Coordinates of C-alpha atoms in Angstrom, one line a residue:
X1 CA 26.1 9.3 -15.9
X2 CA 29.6 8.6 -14.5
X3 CA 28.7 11.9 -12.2
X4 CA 25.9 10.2 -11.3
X5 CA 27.6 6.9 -10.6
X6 CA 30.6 8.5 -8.4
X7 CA 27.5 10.3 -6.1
X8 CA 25.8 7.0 -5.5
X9 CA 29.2 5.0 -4.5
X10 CA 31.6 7.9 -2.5
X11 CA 28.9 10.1 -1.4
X12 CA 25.9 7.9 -0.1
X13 CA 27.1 6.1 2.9
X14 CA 25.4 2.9 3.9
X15 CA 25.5 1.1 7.2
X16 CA 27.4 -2.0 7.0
X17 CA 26.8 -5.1 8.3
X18 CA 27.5 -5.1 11.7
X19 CA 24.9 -7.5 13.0
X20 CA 26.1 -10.9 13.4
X21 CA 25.5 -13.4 11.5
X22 CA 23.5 -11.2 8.4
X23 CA 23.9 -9.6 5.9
X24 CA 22.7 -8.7 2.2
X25 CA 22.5 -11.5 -0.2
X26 CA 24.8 -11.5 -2.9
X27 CA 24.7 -9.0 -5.9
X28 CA 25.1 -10.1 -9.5
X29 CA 27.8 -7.7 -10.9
X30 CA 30.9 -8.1 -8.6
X31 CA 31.6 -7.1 -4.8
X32 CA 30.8 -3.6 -3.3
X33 CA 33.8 -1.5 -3.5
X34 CA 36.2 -2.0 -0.9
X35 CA 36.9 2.2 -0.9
X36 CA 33.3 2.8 1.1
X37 CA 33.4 4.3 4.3
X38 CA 32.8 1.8 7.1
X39 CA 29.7 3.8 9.3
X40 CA 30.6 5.7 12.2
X41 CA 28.9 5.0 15.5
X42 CA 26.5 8.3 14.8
X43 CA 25.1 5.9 11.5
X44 CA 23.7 3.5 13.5
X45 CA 20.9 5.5 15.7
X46 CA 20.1 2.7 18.2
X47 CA 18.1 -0.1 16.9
X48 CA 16.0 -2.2 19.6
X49 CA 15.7 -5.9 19.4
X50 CA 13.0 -5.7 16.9
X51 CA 15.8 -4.5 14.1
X52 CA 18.7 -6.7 15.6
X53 CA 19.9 -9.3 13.5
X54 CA 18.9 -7.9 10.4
X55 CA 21.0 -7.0 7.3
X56 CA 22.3 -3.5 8.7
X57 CA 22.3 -2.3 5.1
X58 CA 18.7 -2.2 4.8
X59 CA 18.3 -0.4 7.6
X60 CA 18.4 3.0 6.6
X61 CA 17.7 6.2 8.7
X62 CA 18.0 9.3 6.1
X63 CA 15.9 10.5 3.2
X64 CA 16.9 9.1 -0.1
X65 CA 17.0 12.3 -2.4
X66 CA 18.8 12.4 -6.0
X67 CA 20.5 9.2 -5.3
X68 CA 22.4 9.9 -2.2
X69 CA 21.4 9.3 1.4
X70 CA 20.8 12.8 3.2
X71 CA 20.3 13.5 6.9
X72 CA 17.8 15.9 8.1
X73 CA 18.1 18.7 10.7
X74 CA 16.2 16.8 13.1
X75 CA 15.0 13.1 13.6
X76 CA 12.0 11.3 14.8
X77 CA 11.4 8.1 16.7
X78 CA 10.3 5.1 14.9
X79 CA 8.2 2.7 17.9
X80 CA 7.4 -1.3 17.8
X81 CA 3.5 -0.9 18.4
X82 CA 4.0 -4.6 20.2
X83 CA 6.6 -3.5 22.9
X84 CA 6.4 0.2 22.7
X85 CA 10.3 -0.3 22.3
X86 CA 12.5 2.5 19.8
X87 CA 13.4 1.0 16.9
X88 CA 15.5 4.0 15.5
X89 CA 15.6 7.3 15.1
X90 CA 14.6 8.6 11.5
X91 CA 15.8 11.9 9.5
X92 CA 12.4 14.3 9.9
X93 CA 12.5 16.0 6.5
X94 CA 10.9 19.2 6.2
X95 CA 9.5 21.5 3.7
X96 CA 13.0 22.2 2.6
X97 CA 13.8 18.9 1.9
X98 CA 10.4 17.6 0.2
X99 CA 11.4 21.1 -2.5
X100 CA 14.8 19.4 -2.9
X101 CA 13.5 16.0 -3.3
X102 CA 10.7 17.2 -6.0
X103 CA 13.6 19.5 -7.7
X104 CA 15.5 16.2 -8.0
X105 CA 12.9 14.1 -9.3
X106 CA 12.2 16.6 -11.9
X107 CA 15.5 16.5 -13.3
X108 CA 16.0 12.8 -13.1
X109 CA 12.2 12.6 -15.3
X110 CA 14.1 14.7 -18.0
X111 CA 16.3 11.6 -19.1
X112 CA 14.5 8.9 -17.5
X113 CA 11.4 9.8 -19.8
X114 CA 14.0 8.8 -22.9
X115 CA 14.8 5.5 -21.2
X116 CA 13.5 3.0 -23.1
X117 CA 10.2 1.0 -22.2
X118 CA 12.4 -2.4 -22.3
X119 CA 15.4 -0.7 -20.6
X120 CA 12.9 0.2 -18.1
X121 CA 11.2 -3.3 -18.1
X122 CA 14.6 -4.5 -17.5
X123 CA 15.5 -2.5 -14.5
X124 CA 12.1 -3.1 -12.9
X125 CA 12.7 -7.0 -12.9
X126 CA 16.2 -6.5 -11.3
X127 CA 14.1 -4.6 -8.4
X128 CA 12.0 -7.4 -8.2
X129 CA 14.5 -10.0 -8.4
X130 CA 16.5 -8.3 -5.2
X131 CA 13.4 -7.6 -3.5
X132 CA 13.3 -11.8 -3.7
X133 CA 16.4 -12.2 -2.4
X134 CA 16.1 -10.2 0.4
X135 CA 12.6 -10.9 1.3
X136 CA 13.0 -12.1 4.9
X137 CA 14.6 -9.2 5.9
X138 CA 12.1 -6.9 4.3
X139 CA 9.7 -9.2 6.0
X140 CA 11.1 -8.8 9.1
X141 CA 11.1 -4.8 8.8
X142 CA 7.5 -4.8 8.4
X143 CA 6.6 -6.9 11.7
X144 CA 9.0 -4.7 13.3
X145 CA 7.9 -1.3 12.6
X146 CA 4.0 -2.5 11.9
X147 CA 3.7 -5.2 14.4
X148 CA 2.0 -7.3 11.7
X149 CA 2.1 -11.4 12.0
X150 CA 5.6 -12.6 10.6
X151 CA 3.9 -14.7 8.1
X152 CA 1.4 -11.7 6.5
X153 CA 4.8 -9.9 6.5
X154 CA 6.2 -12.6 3.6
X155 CA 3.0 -12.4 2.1
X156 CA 2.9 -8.9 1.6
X157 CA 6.9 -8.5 0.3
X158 CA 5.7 -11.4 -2.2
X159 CA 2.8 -9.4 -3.3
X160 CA 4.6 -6.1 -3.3
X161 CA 7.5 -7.6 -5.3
X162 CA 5.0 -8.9 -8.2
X163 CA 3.5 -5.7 -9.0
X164 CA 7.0 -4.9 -9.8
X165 CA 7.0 -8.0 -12.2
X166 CA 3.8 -7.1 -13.5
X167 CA 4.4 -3.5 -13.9
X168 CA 8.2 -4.6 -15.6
X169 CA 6.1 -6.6 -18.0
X170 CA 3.8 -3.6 -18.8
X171 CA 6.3 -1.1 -19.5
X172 CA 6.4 -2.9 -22.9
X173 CA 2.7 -2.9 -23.2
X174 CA 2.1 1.1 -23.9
X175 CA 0.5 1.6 -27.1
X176 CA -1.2 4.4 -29.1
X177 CA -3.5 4.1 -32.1
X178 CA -3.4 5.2 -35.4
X179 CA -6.9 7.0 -36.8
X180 CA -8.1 7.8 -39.9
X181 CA -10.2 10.5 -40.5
X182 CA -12.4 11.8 -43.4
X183 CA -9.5 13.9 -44.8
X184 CA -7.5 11.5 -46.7
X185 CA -4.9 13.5 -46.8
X186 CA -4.0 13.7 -42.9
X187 CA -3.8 10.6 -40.2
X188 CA -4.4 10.9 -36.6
X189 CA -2.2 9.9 -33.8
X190 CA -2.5 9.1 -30.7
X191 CA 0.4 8.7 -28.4
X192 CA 1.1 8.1 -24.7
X193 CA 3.2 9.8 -22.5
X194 CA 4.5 10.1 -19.0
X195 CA 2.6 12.4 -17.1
X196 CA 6.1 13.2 -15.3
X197 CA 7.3 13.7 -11.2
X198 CA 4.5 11.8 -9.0
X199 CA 4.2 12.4 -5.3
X200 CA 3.3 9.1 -3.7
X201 CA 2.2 9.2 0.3
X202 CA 1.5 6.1 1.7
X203 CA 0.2 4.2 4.5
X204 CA 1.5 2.1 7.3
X205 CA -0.6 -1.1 7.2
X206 CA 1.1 -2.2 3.9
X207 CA 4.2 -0.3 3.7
X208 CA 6.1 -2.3 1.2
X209 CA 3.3 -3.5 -1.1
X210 CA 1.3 0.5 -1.2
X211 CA 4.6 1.5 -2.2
X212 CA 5.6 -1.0 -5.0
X213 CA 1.7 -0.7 -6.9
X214 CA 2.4 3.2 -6.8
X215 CA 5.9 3.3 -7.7
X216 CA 6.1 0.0 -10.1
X217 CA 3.5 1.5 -12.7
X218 CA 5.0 5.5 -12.5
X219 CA 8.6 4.1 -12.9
X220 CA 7.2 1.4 -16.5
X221 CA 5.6 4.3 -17.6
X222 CA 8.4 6.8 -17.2
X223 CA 7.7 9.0 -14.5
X224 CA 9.7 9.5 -11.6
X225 CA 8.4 9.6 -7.6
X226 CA 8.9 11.2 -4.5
X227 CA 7.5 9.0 -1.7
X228 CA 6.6 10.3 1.6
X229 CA 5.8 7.1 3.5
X230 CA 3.6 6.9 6.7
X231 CA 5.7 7.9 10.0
X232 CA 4.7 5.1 11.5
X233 CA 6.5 2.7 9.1
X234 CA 9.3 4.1 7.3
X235 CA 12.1 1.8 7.4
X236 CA 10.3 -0.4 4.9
X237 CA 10.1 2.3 1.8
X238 CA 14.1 2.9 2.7
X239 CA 14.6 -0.5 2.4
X240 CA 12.8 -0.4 -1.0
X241 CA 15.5 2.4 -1.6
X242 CA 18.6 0.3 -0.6
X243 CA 17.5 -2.8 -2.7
X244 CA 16.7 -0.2 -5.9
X245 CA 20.3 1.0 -5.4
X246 CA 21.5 -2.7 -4.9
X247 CA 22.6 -3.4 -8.7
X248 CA 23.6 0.4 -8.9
X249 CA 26.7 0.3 -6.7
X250 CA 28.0 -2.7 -8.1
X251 CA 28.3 -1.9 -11.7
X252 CA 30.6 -0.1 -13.6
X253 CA 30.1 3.6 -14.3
X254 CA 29.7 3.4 -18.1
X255 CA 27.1 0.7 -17.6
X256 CA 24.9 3.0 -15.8
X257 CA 21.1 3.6 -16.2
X258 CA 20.6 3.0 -20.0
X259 CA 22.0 -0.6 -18.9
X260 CA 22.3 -1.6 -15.6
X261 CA 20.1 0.7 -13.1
X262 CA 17.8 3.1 -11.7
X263 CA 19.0 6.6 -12.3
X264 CA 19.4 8.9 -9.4
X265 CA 16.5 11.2 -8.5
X266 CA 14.0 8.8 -9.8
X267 CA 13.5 7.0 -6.9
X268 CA 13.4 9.7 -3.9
X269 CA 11.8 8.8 -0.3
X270 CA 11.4 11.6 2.5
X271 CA 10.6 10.6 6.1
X272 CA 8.7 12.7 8.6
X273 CA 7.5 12.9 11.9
X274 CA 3.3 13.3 12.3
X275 CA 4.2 17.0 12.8
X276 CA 5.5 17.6 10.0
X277 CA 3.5 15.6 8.3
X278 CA 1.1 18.2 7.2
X279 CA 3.1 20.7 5.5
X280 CA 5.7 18.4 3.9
X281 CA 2.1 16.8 1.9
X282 CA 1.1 20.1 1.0
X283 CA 4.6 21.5 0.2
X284 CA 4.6 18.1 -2.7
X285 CA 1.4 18.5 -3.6
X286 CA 1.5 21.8 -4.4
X287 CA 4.8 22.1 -6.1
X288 CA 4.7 23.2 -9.6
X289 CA 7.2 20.6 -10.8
X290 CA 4.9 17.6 -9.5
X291 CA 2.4 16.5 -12.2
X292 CA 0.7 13.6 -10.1
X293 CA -0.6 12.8 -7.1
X294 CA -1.2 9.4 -5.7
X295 CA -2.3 8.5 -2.4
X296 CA -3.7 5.4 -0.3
X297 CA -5.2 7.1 3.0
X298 CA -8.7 8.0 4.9
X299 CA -11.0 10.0 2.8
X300 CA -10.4 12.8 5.1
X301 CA -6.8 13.3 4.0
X302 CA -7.8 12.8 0.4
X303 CA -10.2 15.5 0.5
X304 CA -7.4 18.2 2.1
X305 CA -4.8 16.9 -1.0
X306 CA -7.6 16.7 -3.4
X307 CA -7.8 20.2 -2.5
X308 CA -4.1 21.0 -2.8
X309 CA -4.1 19.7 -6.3
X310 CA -7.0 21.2 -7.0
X311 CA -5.4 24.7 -7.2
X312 CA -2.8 23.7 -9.8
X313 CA -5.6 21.1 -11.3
X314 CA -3.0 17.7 -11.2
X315 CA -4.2 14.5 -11.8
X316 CA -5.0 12.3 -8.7
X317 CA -5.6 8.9 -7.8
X318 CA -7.3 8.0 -4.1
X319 CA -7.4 4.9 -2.6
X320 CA -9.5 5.8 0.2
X321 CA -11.5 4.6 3.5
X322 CA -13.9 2.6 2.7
X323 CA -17.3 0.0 5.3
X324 CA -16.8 -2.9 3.3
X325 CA -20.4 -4.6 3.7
X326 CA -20.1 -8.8 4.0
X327 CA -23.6 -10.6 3.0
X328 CA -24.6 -13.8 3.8
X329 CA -27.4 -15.1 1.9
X330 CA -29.6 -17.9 3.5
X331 CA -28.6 -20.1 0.4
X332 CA -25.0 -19.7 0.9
X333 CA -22.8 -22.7 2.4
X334 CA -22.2 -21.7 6.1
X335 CA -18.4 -23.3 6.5
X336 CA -17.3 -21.2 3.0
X337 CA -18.6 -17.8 4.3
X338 CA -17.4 -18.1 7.8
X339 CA -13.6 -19.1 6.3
X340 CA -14.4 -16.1 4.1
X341 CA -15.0 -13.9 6.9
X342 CA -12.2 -15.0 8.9
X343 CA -10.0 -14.1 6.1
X344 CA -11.5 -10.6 5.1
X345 CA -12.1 -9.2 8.7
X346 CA -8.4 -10.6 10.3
X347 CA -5.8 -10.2 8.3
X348 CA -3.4 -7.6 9.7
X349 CA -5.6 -7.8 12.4
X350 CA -8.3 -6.0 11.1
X351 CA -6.2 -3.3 9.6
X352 CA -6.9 -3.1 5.5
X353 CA -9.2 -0.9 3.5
X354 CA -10.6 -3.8 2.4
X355 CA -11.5 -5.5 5.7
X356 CA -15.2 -6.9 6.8
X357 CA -16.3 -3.5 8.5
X358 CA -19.7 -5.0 8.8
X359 CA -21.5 -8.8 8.7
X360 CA -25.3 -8.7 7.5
X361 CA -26.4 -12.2 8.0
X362 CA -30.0 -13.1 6.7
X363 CA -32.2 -14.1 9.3
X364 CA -32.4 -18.1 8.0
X365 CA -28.5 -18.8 8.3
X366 CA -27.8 -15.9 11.4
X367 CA -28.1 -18.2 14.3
X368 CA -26.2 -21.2 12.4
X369 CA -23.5 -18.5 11.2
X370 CA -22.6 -16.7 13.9
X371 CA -22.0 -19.6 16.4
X372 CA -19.9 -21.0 13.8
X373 CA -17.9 -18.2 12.8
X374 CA -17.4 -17.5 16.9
X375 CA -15.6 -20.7 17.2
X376 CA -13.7 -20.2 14.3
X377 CA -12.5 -17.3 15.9
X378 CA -11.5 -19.0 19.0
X379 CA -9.8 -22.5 17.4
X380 CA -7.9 -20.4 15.0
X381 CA -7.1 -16.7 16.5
X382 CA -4.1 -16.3 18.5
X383 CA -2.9 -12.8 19.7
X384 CA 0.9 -12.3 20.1
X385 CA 3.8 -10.4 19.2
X386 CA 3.9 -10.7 15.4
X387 CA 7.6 -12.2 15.6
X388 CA 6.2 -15.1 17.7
X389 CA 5.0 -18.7 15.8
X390 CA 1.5 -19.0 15.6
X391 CA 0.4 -15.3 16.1
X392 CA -2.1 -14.5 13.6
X393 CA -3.6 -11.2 15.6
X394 CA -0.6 -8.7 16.4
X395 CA -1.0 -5.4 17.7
X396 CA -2.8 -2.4 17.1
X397 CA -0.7 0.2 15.0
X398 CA -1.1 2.5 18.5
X399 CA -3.1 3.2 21.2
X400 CA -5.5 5.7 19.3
X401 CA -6.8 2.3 17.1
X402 CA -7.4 0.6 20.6
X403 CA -9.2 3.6 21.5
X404 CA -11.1 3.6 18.7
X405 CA -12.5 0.1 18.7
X406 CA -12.8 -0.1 22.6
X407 CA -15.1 2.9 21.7
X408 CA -17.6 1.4 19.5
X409 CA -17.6 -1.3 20.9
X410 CA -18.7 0.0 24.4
X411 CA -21.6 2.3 22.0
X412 CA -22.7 -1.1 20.5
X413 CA -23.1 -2.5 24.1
X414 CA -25.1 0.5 25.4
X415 CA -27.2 0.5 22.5
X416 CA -28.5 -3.3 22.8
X417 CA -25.4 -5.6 20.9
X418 CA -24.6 -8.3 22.5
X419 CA -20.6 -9.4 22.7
X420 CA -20.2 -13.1 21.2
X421 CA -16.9 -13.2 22.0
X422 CA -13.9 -11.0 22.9
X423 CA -14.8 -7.0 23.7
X424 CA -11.8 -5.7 25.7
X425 CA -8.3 -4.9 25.7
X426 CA -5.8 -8.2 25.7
X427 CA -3.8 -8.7 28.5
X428 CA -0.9 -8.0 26.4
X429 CA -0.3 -4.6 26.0
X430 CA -1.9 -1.3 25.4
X431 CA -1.8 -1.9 21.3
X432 CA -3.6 -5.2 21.6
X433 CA -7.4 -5.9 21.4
X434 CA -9.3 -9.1 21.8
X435 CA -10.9 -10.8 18.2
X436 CA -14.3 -9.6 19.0
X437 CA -18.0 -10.7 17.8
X438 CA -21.2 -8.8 18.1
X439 CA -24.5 -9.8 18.0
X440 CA -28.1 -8.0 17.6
X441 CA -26.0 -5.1 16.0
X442 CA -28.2 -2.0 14.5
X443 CA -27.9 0.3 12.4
X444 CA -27.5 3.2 14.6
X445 CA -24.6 1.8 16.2
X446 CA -20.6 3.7 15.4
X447 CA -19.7 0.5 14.1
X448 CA -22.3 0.1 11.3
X449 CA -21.3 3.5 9.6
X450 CA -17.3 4.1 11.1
X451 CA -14.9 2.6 9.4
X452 CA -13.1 0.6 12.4
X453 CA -9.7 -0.4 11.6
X454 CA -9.2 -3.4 14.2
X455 CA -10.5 -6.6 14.8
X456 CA -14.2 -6.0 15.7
X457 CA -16.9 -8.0 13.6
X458 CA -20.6 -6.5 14.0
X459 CA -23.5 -8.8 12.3
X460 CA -26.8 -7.1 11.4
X461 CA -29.7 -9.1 10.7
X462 CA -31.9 -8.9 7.8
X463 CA -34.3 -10.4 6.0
X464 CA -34.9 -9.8 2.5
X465 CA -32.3 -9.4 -0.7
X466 CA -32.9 -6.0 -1.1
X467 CA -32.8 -5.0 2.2
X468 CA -29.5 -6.0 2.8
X469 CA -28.2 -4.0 -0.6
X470 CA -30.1 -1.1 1.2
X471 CA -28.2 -1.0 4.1
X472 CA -25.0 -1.7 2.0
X473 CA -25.6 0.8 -0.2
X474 CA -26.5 3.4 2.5
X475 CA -22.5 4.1 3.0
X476 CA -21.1 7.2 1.6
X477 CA -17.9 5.4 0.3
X478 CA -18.2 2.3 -1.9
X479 CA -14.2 0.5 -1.6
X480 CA -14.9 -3.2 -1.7
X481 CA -18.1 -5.6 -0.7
X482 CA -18.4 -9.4 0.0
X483 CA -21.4 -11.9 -0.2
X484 CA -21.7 -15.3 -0.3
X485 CA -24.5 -17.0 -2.2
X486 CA -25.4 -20.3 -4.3
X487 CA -28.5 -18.8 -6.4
X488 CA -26.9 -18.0 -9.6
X489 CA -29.7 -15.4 -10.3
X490 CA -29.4 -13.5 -7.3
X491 CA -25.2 -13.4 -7.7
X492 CA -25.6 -11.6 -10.8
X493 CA -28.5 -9.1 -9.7
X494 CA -26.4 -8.3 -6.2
X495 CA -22.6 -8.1 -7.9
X496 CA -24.3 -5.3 -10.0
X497 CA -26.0 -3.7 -7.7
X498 CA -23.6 -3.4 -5.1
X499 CA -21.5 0.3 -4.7
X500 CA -18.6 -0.9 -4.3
X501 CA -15.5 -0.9 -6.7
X502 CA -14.4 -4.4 -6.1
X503 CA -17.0 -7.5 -5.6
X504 CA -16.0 -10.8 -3.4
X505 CA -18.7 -13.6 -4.5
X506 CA -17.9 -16.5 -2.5
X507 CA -14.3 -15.5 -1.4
X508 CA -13.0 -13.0 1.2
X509 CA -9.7 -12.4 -0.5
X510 CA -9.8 -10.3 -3.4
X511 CA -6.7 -8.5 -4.0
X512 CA -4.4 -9.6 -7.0
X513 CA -1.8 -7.5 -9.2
X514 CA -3.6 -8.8 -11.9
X515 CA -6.8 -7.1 -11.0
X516 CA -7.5 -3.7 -10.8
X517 CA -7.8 -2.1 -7.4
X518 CA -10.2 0.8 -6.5
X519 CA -13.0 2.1 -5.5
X520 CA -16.3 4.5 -5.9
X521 CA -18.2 7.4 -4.2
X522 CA -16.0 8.8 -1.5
X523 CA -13.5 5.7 -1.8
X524 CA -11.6 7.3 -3.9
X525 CA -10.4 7.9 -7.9
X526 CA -8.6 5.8 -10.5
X527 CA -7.4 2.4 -10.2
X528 CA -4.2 0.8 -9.2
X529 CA -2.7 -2.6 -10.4
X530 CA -3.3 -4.5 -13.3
X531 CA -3.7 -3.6 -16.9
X532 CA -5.4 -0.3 -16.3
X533 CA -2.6 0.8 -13.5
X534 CA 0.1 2.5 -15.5
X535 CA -2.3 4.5 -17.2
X536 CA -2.6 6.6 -14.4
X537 CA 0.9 7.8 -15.3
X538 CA 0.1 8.8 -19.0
X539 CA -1.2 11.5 -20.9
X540 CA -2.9 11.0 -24.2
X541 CA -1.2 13.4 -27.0
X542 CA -3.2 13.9 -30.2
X543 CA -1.2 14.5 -33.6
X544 CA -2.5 15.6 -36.8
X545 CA -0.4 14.8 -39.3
X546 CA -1.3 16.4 -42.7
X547 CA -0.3 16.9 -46.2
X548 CA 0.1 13.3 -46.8

């Protein structure tokens, strides 16, 4: 562990804090040794405004592998969707480097996997804890790089630092069960254990918070990870790395791991461009060493690495695309659904798995509805840079998503919908799209059966209960579904009848650490968060034990 200790501090430089007037928060345990190299002007690969000012130290460039910051043979750029601007250059790992990082992982679950669950709860809640203290910094990393409001940003580092709470609590929490059979002389056991290396690959509209529900529950139940994190947004899972390896560098060696911190190689994060994308997710999902596979993504991906892990038959979990139907029942109150909707459909301007995809409005409330929820939309929508006060609707994560909505919206249009509000390109930029509302929306229309991704809100007509559940239903993928009612009766019959893996009644904000997050049909496999999260990450072990 000393070894191990002596890597972290002399051989994995850090960038120090050479912005004025920031810096990392201080560390319980002492100050950072005074023998660390300062960084060289090749460490600090030309940050745009959107980084500047922030804590230098959490804004790394290389892959995090076995504890130690490692460059890569070539680099990628790293663009603010909002200005088109260069944020940084990042370390484009390869093949080579995802073996490496997998090979390191394996090692590290060797020892970690004897780590106990309350040394383990421990160490979690010291990642939590830092990821506190540094939260408007990690905040700021995410509008950067994901040109999301600076306010979702703090909400999002809050809610990805409490599934590391929660999940520090449930390391405690893994039990087994004791069986008797009819042969009094033998008992059963059942015990729990960690399933070992998981490759997590992420995506780029929650880049913290994907990374923390993944990584929290693998780490309390004892495996270790090998992120790959969207290209898109990569400086916030190596921030994730530098606060991990904030109350390592701090400590003494002989207080290492079994008391004071995360244990190199159990943590690991590889970078890489789009191009590489491809064969770095194959070369982790394939590898013999990696016993998991977990991945947030659109179904289409999850098929290819469904079929990667197929071959070596690895457990997977999927959190995939998903057309998240939104009901509103003539008996429901018009002022609750419409906040519901505004919340549901533009938060990260449109750009969740969980998002409104479409509105089905029942033909007694439509009129009254949509002319409410329109001005809504203009009272309380404001596009802008997501660093600006006030912006609620930032940009686009690139131009493809602009395409993509411009495109069905112009298909709606042709095909008889009527625009409410919005329909084009802002002023702003290339990356930016006007809040849009459509009317007399069918069903044969791209946006009734594409998931969109962006801030486009079609409303479909209908008239009767079942009906509407129809047209839900009709989707091949079944992630989450929201309707508003006040007939107790019909809440009950259309929460169970809907094919969805998560149910909104009345409210247009689901998600909680608490609760467990998933979905069914093509949406995906397994659940993340809450009680049912970590075991994900466990294997059931039977043991006879005779001759009692």
């Amino acid at each position: 562990m000393a070894t191990c200790f002596w890597l972290r501090s002399c051989g994995a430089q850090r960038l120090g804090s050479t912005f004025p007037g920031c810096r990392l928060r201080p560390r319980a345990g002492g100050l950072v040794p005074a023998s660390r190299p300062a960084p060289g002007p090749a460490q600090l690969r030309g940050y745009a405004g959107g980084l500047a000012g922030l804590s230098a130290a959490l804004l790394r460039t290389d892959s995090f592998v076995g504890g130690r910051w490692l460059p890569a043979a070539a680099t990628f750029p790293v663009q603010d969707p909002a200005s088109g601007a260069a944020l940084g250059m990042v370390a484009d790992c390869g093949v080579r480097e995802a073996r490496a990082a997998v090979r390191a992982a394996y090692e590290a679950f060797c020892s970690w996997r004897e780590v106990s669950a309350k040394e383990r709860s421990s160490l979690l809640r010291k990642w939590y804890n830092l990821m506190i203290q540094n939260k408007d910094d990690l905040a700021r990393i995410i509008t950067a790089e994901s040109g999301k409001p600076l306010k979702e940003a703090h909400g999002e580092i809050l809610y990805s630092a409490f599934f590391l709470e929660w999940f520090s609590e449930e390391a405690r929490r893994v039990y087994g069960d004791i069986i008797y059979t009819p042969a009094k002389d033998r008992r059963a056991l059942v015990l729990k254990q960690p399933i070992g290396v998981a490759a997590v690959i992420t995506p780029w509209n929650f880049p913290s918070a994907m990374i923390t529900r993944k990584v929290g529950a693998a780490l309390a139940a004892g495996c270790t990870v090998v992120v790959k994190p969207a290209e898109d947004t990569p400086f916030s899972a190596l921030a994730l790395a530098e606060v991990n390896q904030g109350f390592l560098l701090d400590l003494d060696p002989l207080l290492l791991a079994s008391q004071a911190g995360i244990p190199s190689g159990v943590y690991n994060v590889i970078p890489c461009s789009r191009k590489n994308a491809k064969e770095v997710g194959e070369a982790i999902c394939t590898d013999p060493l990696v016993s998991k596979i977990s991945f947030t993504g659109s179904t289409t991906t999850g098929k290819i690495l469904l079929h990667h892990a197929a071959n070596s038959v690895k457990r997977v979990s999927m959190e995939l695309g998903g057309l998240a139907p939104f009901i509103v029942f003539d008996s429901a109150n018009v002022d609750q659904a419409v906040a519901g909707a505004m919340a549901s459909k533009f938060r990260n301007t449109g750009q969740t798995c969980v998002c409104s995809n479409q509105f089905l409005v029942q033909r007694g409330i439509h009129d009254a509805f949509v002319k409410a929820f329109a001005e809504a939309m203009k009272k309380n929508l404001r596009v802008g840079n997501g660093f600006e006060e006030g912006t609620t609707q930032g940009p686009l994560i690139n131009e493809k998503a602009v395409e993509k909505v411009e495109k069905q919206v112009n298909d709606a249009v042709s095909k008889g919908a009527t625009i409410v509000t919005g329909g084009k390109r802002h002023q702003l930029g290339k990356n930016f799209f006007e809040p849009t509302l459509l009317c007399n929306v069918t069903q044969d229309m791209l946006c009734t059966h594409e998931e969109t991704f962006g801030p486009l809100a079609p409303v479909i007509k209908f008239n009767t209960e079942e009906e509407a559940i129809a047209i839900a239903n009709a989707a091949d993928v079944g992630l989450a579904g929201y309707f508003y009612s006040q007939d107790p009766a019909q809440i009950w019959r259309v929460a169970e009848q809907l094919e969805v893996g998560m149910v909104g009644v009345n409210e247009g904000l689901i998600s909680s650490v608490e609760c467990p997050f998933g979905g069914v049909k093509q949406s995906g496999l397994g659940r993340e968060g809450s009680k049912y999260g970590i075991d994900e990450y466990l294997e059931l072990k039977y043991v006879c034990y005779g001759g009692l």
